[in-house]
Structures are given as structure tokens and as C-alpha cells.
CSV table of C-alpha atoms in Angstrom, one decimal:
chain,number,residue,atom,x,y,z
A,26,UNK,CA,134.3,106.9,82.9
A,27,UNK,CA,136.7,110.0,84.9
A,28,UNK,CA,137.9,112.7,82.4
A,29,UNK,CA,141.2,112.8,81.1
A,30,UNK,CA,142.9,115.1,81.8
A,31,UNK,CA,142.8,116.4,77.6
A,32,UNK,CA,139.2,116.0,78.1
A,33,UNK,CA,138.7,118.4,81.5
A,34,UNK,CA,141.2,121.2,79.3
A,35,UNK,CA,139.0,121.3,76.2
A,36,UNK,CA,136.6,121.2,78.4
A,37,UNK,CA,137.2,124.3,79.4
A,38,UNK,CA,138.7,126.0,76.2
A,39,UNK,CA,135.1,125.0,75.1
A,40,UNK,CA,133.2,126.4,77.6
A,41,UNK,CA,135.4,129.6,77.7
A,42,UNK,CA,134.5,130.0,74.2
A,43,UNK,CA,130.9,130.1,74.3
A,44,UNK,CA,131.3,132.3,78.0
A,45,UNK,CA,133.4,134.9,76.0
A,46,UNK,CA,130.1,134.8,73.5
A,47,UNK,CA,127.9,135.5,76.3
A,48,UNK,CA,129.8,138.5,77.5
A,49,UNK,CA,130.7,139.6,74.3
A,50,UNK,CA,133.6,139.7,75.1
A,51,UNK,CA,135.7,140.2,72.1
A,52,UNK,CA,140.0,139.8,73.1
A,53,UNK,CA,139.6,136.8,74.7
A,54,UNK,CA,137.4,135.2,71.9
A,55,UNK,CA,140.0,135.8,70.5
A,56,UNK,CA,142.5,134.4,71.8
A,57,UNK,CA,141.1,131.4,71.8
A,58,UNK,CA,141.6,130.9,67.6
A,59,UNK,CA,144.8,129.5,66.7
A,60,UNK,CA,147.1,131.9,66.1
A,61,UNK,CA,149.9,129.5,65.1
A,62,UNK,CA,149.9,130.6,61.5
A,63,UNK,CA,147.4,127.5,60.7
A,64,UNK,CA,144.0,128.9,58.8
A,65,UNK,CA,141.1,128.4,61.1
A,66,UNK,CA,138.3,127.8,59.6
A,67,UNK,CA,134.7,128.4,60.7
A,68,UNK,CA,130.4,128.6,59.4
A,69,UNK,CA,128.0,130.4,61.7
A,70,UNK,CA,124.5,128.7,61.2
A,71,UNK,CA,123.0,129.4,57.6
A,72,UNK,CA,126.9,130.9,56.3
A,73,UNK,CA,129.0,130.4,53.9
A,74,UNK,CA,132.9,128.9,55.6
A,75,UNK,CA,135.4,131.5,56.7
A,76,UNK,CA,138.5,131.6,56.7
A,77,UNK,CA,141.6,133.1,58.5
A,78,UNK,CA,141.7,134.6,61.2
A,79,UNK,CA,140.8,137.8,59.7
A,80,UNK,CA,137.9,136.5,58.3
A,81,UNK,CA,136.3,135.4,61.1
A,82,UNK,CA,137.3,137.6,63.8
A,83,UNK,CA,135.4,139.9,61.6
A,84,UNK,CA,133.0,137.7,61.9
A,85,UNK,CA,132.1,137.2,65.4
A,86,UNK,CA,133.0,141.4,65.5
A,87,UNK,CA,129.6,142.3,63.4
A,88,UNK,CA,127.8,139.0,65.4
A,89,UNK,CA,129.1,141.0,68.9
A,90,UNK,CA,127.6,144.1,67.6
A,91,UNK,CA,123.9,142.7,65.7
A,92,UNK,CA,123.4,140.6,69.8
A,93,UNK,CA,122.8,142.8,72.6
A,94,UNK,CA,122.3,139.5,74.4
A,95,UNK,CA,122.9,136.1,74.0
A,96,UNK,CA,123.0,132.9,76.3
A,97,UNK,CA,124.1,129.4,75.2
A,98,UNK,CA,123.4,126.7,77.4
A,99,UNK,CA,124.9,123.2,75.7
A,100,UNK,CA,124.0,119.4,75.7
A,101,UNK,CA,125.4,116.9,74.5
A,102,UNK,CA,128.8,117.2,75.0
A,103,UNK,CA,131.2,114.9,74.1
A,104,UNK,CA,134.4,115.6,74.0
A,105,UNK,CA,137.7,113.3,71.4
A,106,UNK,CA,141.0,114.1,72.1
A,107,UNK,CA,143.1,112.1,69.8
A,108,UNK,CA,147.1,113.5,70.1
A,109,UNK,CA,147.5,116.9,70.2
A,110,UNK,CA,143.8,117.7,68.0
A,111,UNK,CA,140.0,117.6,70.1
A,112,UNK,CA,137.2,116.7,68.3
A,113,UNK,CA,134.5,118.4,70.7
A,114,UNK,CA,130.4,118.3,69.7
A,115,UNK,CA,127.9,119.9,71.1
A,116,UNK,CA,124.3,121.5,70.5
A,117,UNK,CA,124.0,124.5,71.3
A,118,UNK,CA,120.5,126.3,72.9
A,119,UNK,CA,120.5,129.1,72.1
A,120,UNK,CA,118.2,132.1,73.3
A,121,UNK,CA,119.1,135.2,72.6
A,122,UNK,CA,117.8,139.4,71.7
A,123,UNK,CA,119.3,141.4,69.3
A,124,UNK,CA,119.4,145.2,69.6
A,125,UNK,CA,115.5,147.0,70.7
A,126,UNK,CA,114.1,148.9,67.9
A,127,UNK,CA,111.6,151.6,69.8
A,128,UNK,CA,113.2,152.4,73.0
A,129,UNK,CA,112.8,149.5,74.6
A,130,UNK,CA,116.1,147.3,76.6
A,131,UNK,CA,116.1,144.6,75.2
A,132,UNK,CA,114.8,143.8,71.0
A,133,UNK,CA,112.8,140.0,71.4
A,134,UNK,CA,114.3,136.7,72.5
A,135,UNK,CA,114.8,134.1,69.7
A,136,UNK,CA,115.1,130.7,70.8
A,137,UNK,CA,117.1,128.4,68.4
A,138,UNK,CA,118.5,125.5,68.1
A,139,UNK,CA,122.5,124.8,66.9
A,140,UNK,CA,124.6,121.7,66.5
A,141,UNK,CA,128.7,122.0,66.7
A,142,UNK,CA,132.0,120.9,65.9
A,143,UNK,CA,134.7,121.9,67.1
A,144,UNK,CA,138.2,121.4,66.5
A,145,UNK,CA,141.1,122.6,69.2
A,146,UNK,CA,144.4,122.2,68.4
A,147,UNK,CA,147.4,121.9,70.8
A,148,UNK,CA,149.6,124.8,71.9
A,149,UNK,CA,152.4,125.4,74.1
A,150,UNK,CA,149.3,128.2,75.4
A,151,UNK,CA,146.3,125.0,76.0
A,152,UNK,CA,144.3,124.6,73.7
A,153,UNK,CA,142.7,126.7,70.5
A,154,UNK,CA,140.0,126.3,68.0
A,155,UNK,CA,141.3,125.3,65.2
A,156,UNK,CA,137.1,125.1,63.3
A,157,UNK,CA,134.5,125.8,64.5
A,158,UNK,CA,131.0,124.7,62.5
A,159,UNK,CA,127.7,124.7,63.5
A,160,UNK,CA,124.0,124.8,61.8
A,161,UNK,CA,120.2,124.8,63.2
A,162,UNK,CA,118.5,121.9,63.7
A,163,UNK,CA,115.8,122.4,61.4
A,164,UNK,CA,113.1,118.8,62.7
A,165,UNK,CA,113.2,116.5,65.2
A,166,UNK,CA,111.1,114.3,63.8
A,167,UNK,CA,112.1,110.3,64.6
A,168,UNK,CA,111.6,108.3,61.0
A,169,UNK,CA,109.5,104.6,62.4
A,170,UNK,CA,111.6,102.0,61.0
A,171,UNK,CA,115.2,103.3,62.0
A,172,UNK,CA,115.0,105.5,65.0
A,173,UNK,CA,117.2,107.8,63.1
A,174,UNK,CA,116.3,111.9,62.8
A,175,UNK,CA,114.4,112.1,59.9
A,176,UNK,CA,113.9,116.2,59.1
A,177,UNK,CA,110.9,116.3,55.8
A,178,UNK,CA,112.3,119.5,55.0
A,179,UNK,CA,115.6,119.6,54.9
A,180,UNK,CA,115.9,118.1,51.0
A,181,UNK,CA,118.5,114.7,51.0
A,182,UNK,CA,120.3,115.5,54.2
A,183,UNK,CA,123.9,115.3,52.7
B,30,UNK,CA,152.2,126.6,45.9
B,31,UNK,CA,152.8,122.9,44.9
B,32,UNK,CA,150.7,121.5,47.2
B,33,UNK,CA,152.3,118.7,49.9
B,34,UNK,CA,152.3,115.0,49.9
B,35,UNK,CA,150.1,115.4,52.6
B,36,UNK,CA,147.6,117.6,50.9
B,37,UNK,CA,147.5,115.4,48.2
B,38,UNK,CA,146.6,112.2,49.9
B,39,UNK,CA,143.7,114.6,51.9
B,40,UNK,CA,142.3,115.3,48.8
B,41,UNK,CA,142.1,111.6,47.8
B,42,UNK,CA,140.2,110.7,50.5
B,43,UNK,CA,137.3,113.8,50.0
B,44,UNK,CA,137.3,113.0,46.3
B,45,UNK,CA,137.3,109.6,47.4
B,46,UNK,CA,133.9,110.2,49.9
B,47,UNK,CA,131.7,112.0,47.6
B,48,UNK,CA,132.8,109.9,45.0
B,49,UNK,CA,131.5,106.6,47.1
B,50,UNK,CA,128.2,109.4,48.0
B,51,UNK,CA,127.7,109.5,44.1
B,52,UNK,CA,128.1,105.9,43.6
B,53,UNK,CA,126.2,104.8,46.8
B,54,UNK,CA,128.9,102.6,47.6
B,55,UNK,CA,128.0,101.5,51.1
B,56,UNK,CA,131.3,99.7,51.5
B,57,UNK,CA,134.2,101.9,50.5
B,58,UNK,CA,132.3,104.6,52.3
B,59,UNK,CA,132.6,102.5,55.4
B,60,UNK,CA,136.2,101.6,54.7
B,61,UNK,CA,137.0,105.9,54.3
B,62,UNK,CA,135.8,106.5,58.2
B,63,UNK,CA,138.0,105.2,60.5
B,64,UNK,CA,137.3,102.2,62.7
B,65,UNK,CA,140.4,102.7,65.0
B,66,UNK,CA,138.4,103.5,68.0
B,67,UNK,CA,138.3,107.2,68.0
B,68,UNK,CA,134.4,108.2,68.4
B,69,UNK,CA,133.1,109.3,64.7
B,70,UNK,CA,130.7,112.1,64.3
B,71,UNK,CA,128.7,113.6,61.6
B,72,UNK,CA,126.2,115.8,60.8
B,73,UNK,CA,123.9,115.4,58.0
B,74,UNK,CA,122.0,119.7,56.6
B,75,UNK,CA,119.5,120.4,59.5
B,76,UNK,CA,120.5,116.8,61.0
B,77,UNK,CA,121.5,116.6,64.9
B,78,UNK,CA,124.7,114.9,65.9
B,79,UNK,CA,125.2,111.1,65.1
B,80,UNK,CA,127.7,109.5,67.1
B,81,UNK,CA,130.3,106.5,66.4
B,82,UNK,CA,130.6,104.3,62.9
B,83,UNK,CA,126.6,102.1,64.2
B,84,UNK,CA,124.8,105.9,64.3
B,85,UNK,CA,126.9,107.6,61.4
B,86,UNK,CA,127.2,104.3,59.2
B,87,UNK,CA,122.6,103.8,59.3
B,88,UNK,CA,121.9,106.8,58.3
B,89,UNK,CA,123.8,106.7,55.4
B,90,UNK,CA,122.7,103.2,54.4
B,91,UNK,CA,119.8,104.9,55.2
B,92,UNK,CA,120.5,108.1,52.7
B,93,UNK,CA,121.5,105.6,49.8
B,94,UNK,CA,118.2,103.8,50.4
B,95,UNK,CA,116.1,106.7,49.9
B,96,UNK,CA,118.6,108.8,47.1
B,97,UNK,CA,118.2,107.3,43.4
B,98,UNK,CA,121.0,110.1,41.7
B,99,UNK,CA,123.1,112.3,43.8
B,100,UNK,CA,126.2,114.2,41.9
B,101,UNK,CA,128.8,116.8,44.1
B,102,UNK,CA,130.1,119.9,42.7
B,103,UNK,CA,132.8,120.3,45.0
B,104,UNK,CA,134.0,124.0,44.4
B,105,UNK,CA,136.1,125.9,47.4
B,106,UNK,CA,137.7,123.3,48.7
B,107,UNK,CA,140.6,123.8,50.7
B,108,UNK,CA,142.8,121.8,53.0
B,109,UNK,CA,144.9,122.1,55.4
B,110,UNK,CA,146.9,119.3,57.6
B,111,UNK,CA,148.8,119.8,60.9
B,112,UNK,CA,150.3,117.0,62.3
B,113,UNK,CA,148.1,114.0,61.7
B,114,UNK,CA,144.9,115.5,61.7
B,115,UNK,CA,143.6,117.8,58.1
B,116,UNK,CA,140.9,119.4,58.1
B,117,UNK,CA,138.6,119.7,54.5
B,118,UNK,CA,136.2,122.6,53.8
B,119,UNK,CA,134.6,122.4,50.8
B,120,UNK,CA,131.1,123.5,48.7
B,121,UNK,CA,129.6,120.6,47.9
B,122,UNK,CA,127.0,121.8,45.5
B,123,UNK,CA,124.3,118.8,45.1
B,124,UNK,CA,122.3,117.6,42.6
B,125,UNK,CA,119.9,115.2,43.7
B,126,UNK,CA,116.5,112.9,43.0
B,127,UNK,CA,114.5,110.9,45.2
B,128,UNK,CA,113.4,107.0,43.7
B,129,UNK,CA,109.0,108.3,41.6
B,130,UNK,CA,106.4,107.7,42.9
B,131,UNK,CA,104.6,106.9,39.3
B,132,UNK,CA,106.3,105.5,37.4
B,133,UNK,CA,109.4,107.1,35.6
B,134,UNK,CA,112.5,106.1,36.2
B,135,UNK,CA,113.6,109.5,37.9
B,136,UNK,CA,111.5,112.0,40.3
B,137,UNK,CA,112.4,115.4,40.1
B,138,UNK,CA,116.1,116.7,40.8
B,139,UNK,CA,116.2,119.0,43.4
B,140,UNK,CA,119.5,121.4,44.0
B,141,UNK,CA,121.0,121.8,47.0
B,142,UNK,CA,124.1,124.9,48.3
B,143,UNK,CA,125.9,123.0,51.4
B,144,UNK,CA,129.1,124.1,52.7
B,145,UNK,CA,131.1,120.7,55.0
B,146,UNK,CA,133.9,121.1,57.2
B,147,UNK,CA,135.7,116.9,57.4
B,148,UNK,CA,138.5,116.7,60.1
B,149,UNK,CA,140.8,113.7,58.5
B,150,UNK,CA,142.7,111.2,60.8
B,151,UNK,CA,146.2,109.7,59.5
B,152,UNK,CA,146.7,105.8,60.0
B,153,UNK,CA,148.5,103.3,58.3
B,154,UNK,CA,145.9,102.5,56.2
B,155,UNK,CA,145.7,106.3,54.5
B,156,UNK,CA,143.3,109.7,56.1
B,157,UNK,CA,140.4,108.2,57.5
B,158,UNK,CA,137.0,110.5,58.3
B,159,UNK,CA,137.3,111.9,61.7
B,160,UNK,CA,134.2,114.2,61.3
B,161,UNK,CA,131.2,115.4,58.4
B,162,UNK,CA,129.9,118.2,59.3
B,163,UNK,CA,127.4,120.0,56.8
B,164,UNK,CA,125.6,122.5,56.4
B,165,UNK,CA,122.4,124.3,54.7
B,166,UNK,CA,124.2,127.8,53.0
B,167,UNK,CA,120.6,129.8,53.7
B,168,UNK,CA,121.6,132.6,52.4
B,169,UNK,CA,124.1,134.6,49.8
B,170,UNK,CA,123.8,138.0,51.1
B,171,UNK,CA,127.0,140.5,51.1
B,172,UNK,CA,126.3,143.1,53.6
B,173,UNK,CA,126.5,146.8,52.4
B,174,UNK,CA,129.2,147.9,55.3
B,175,UNK,CA,131.5,144.4,56.4
B,176,UNK,CA,131.9,142.6,53.1
B,177,UNK,CA,130.9,139.7,55.7
B,178,UNK,CA,128.0,137.9,53.7
B,179,UNK,CA,125.5,138.8,56.3
B,180,UNK,CA,121.7,135.8,55.8
B,181,UNK,CA,118.8,137.6,56.9
B,182,UNK,CA,116.7,134.7,57.9
B,183,UNK,CA,118.8,132.4,59.7
B,184,UNK,CA,118.9,134.3,62.8
B,185,UNK,CA,121.2,135.8,64.9
B,186,UNK,CA,124.3,133.5,63.6
B,187,UNK,CA,126.2,131.4,66.2
């Protein structure tokens, strides 16, 4: 299907979000988060919920300070606008490295498999992030009976 | 602040969602998910993204079949309606047990700390779930310099 105008615009905002992270561009990242007074929320993989622009943006400043290199390969991108809100889900195949500890330019690179739900709101200035929730995919085994993924180590999966 | 009518209604829908899970009430759970053609999405802790009512509801049928007992103690509940969408974040303090394997009534109980972002849409029949994303909280240490949570074992937290 041909994407709608909304889908194209939301995809551009979503791409800009990950590019800002890759570029360590804090200002662009800040501009992409909703600033109309609606409280924004953010969950980094393994973290508790962060609420409000102050808390969310501080977490990104901290992450950027501790990340020398990061690249996102997005797959399974799905965009679903409804009215003034749009829901985006994607798989973030992440390759990243922290600062080196012993004189090298870069610390060891680490690969991570993360899934994200990003919620955007329509504003006069374009689509802006209302919520980002990212979480580690802990296993990708497939249950023999159901075809559903059935991670062994995730506990009761609710 | 006194909650608005929307906040009260969204909280009731969110409570009903967790009660349906506690009661193993698949029919009520199904009714709580959006059924207007907008694709719903769901991420269980450690799982990849599930998309569409069929995939999402099958996962709950599977989970219910493998869960003998489950109870949710919700904390940090925050409700933020905007137009016809509402964002809910909460901490799910989960106590659960699978079927016993050796003649006992119930397997060992397991505690889990999970955070969730739930997105609801307003419909003529009330607020319905559009997206549920739940993820394990892997650590709750607090960074000494920033006051931000800084899990050691979560990798680069994006």
C-alpha cells in the first residue's frame, strides 16, 4: 500500500529521532520531544519509567556522554496514525561502543536486540514524541505448538 | 489535582485490563482491546513486538494457559489523556506461579518488577487498548552524580 501523508511524516520524525541519537545531536533530539505541556514518558531498556521533559532529556544527556559510537538498524517498522496520534513499532538492531579505557579510540562494540514502541503527537510544528518505550528481546525461540515466541528466561510474560 | 472524567475512565479501563489478566478472563480481555481495524500492538517482557488482534490475543491465551496464579500490584500509575488517546504508565509488581509439576496445587511463586506503557483510544464503547508495552526493570541502582537510574547490566540504554 502507498503510505499516507501522515505515515510519511511520522516515519520522517521517527528516522530523525534515531539519527539524532546516532549523531549525538542533543538539540535536535530535544526538539523532537513534545513540548506542549503534555507529560512525555520514556523507558530505556531495563530502566524504570522516566516522566517529563526534564527527566527524559537528562537521561539522554547522560547516555550521550557515555556513548562513543552508536548505530541503529531499524527493521519491522510499522506506522499506524489515528487522528492526532501515531503509533510506531520497530526493532532496533543496535551496534554501540562506549569510550575506550586504555588509550584506544573506542571501547569494544556491543550488539543489542531491542524493540520499541514510539508514540507521536501531531503539533503545528510537525509530529513530536510523546512516549518512547524500548526493551531488550531476551530470546527469540519459537514455541513448537503455537508459532508464538516463547522466551524461556523472561518469566511469566506479562 | 482532582482527576478529570477522562482520567477516571482511562484508569477504570486500565484496572479492568489487569483484573482480566488476574482472573484469566479471556473474553473481558479481548473486549478491552481496540477492534475498530486500527492494528493493535503488544510487547510482553523480553518478547518481540506482536501486531494485530489475532497475534496479540493468541499470546494471551497462551500465557493464561501457562499461568496458574497471577497478581498485579500497580504503583507509579500516571494517566495522561490528550484528545482521543490516553497514555498510561505504571509499574507492575507481579507475583505469579505456573502449574505445579509434581502433584502440588501450584508451582513456586515468582516476583517480577515490570514497567508498562499502555496506550488507550476513545471509542463509542469506552476506552480501549491500542498498545501495551511491558519490560523488565533490570536494576534500580541510582547513579551517584545524576540521580538518574543507571543499571549496570542493561548495556547502552537506548
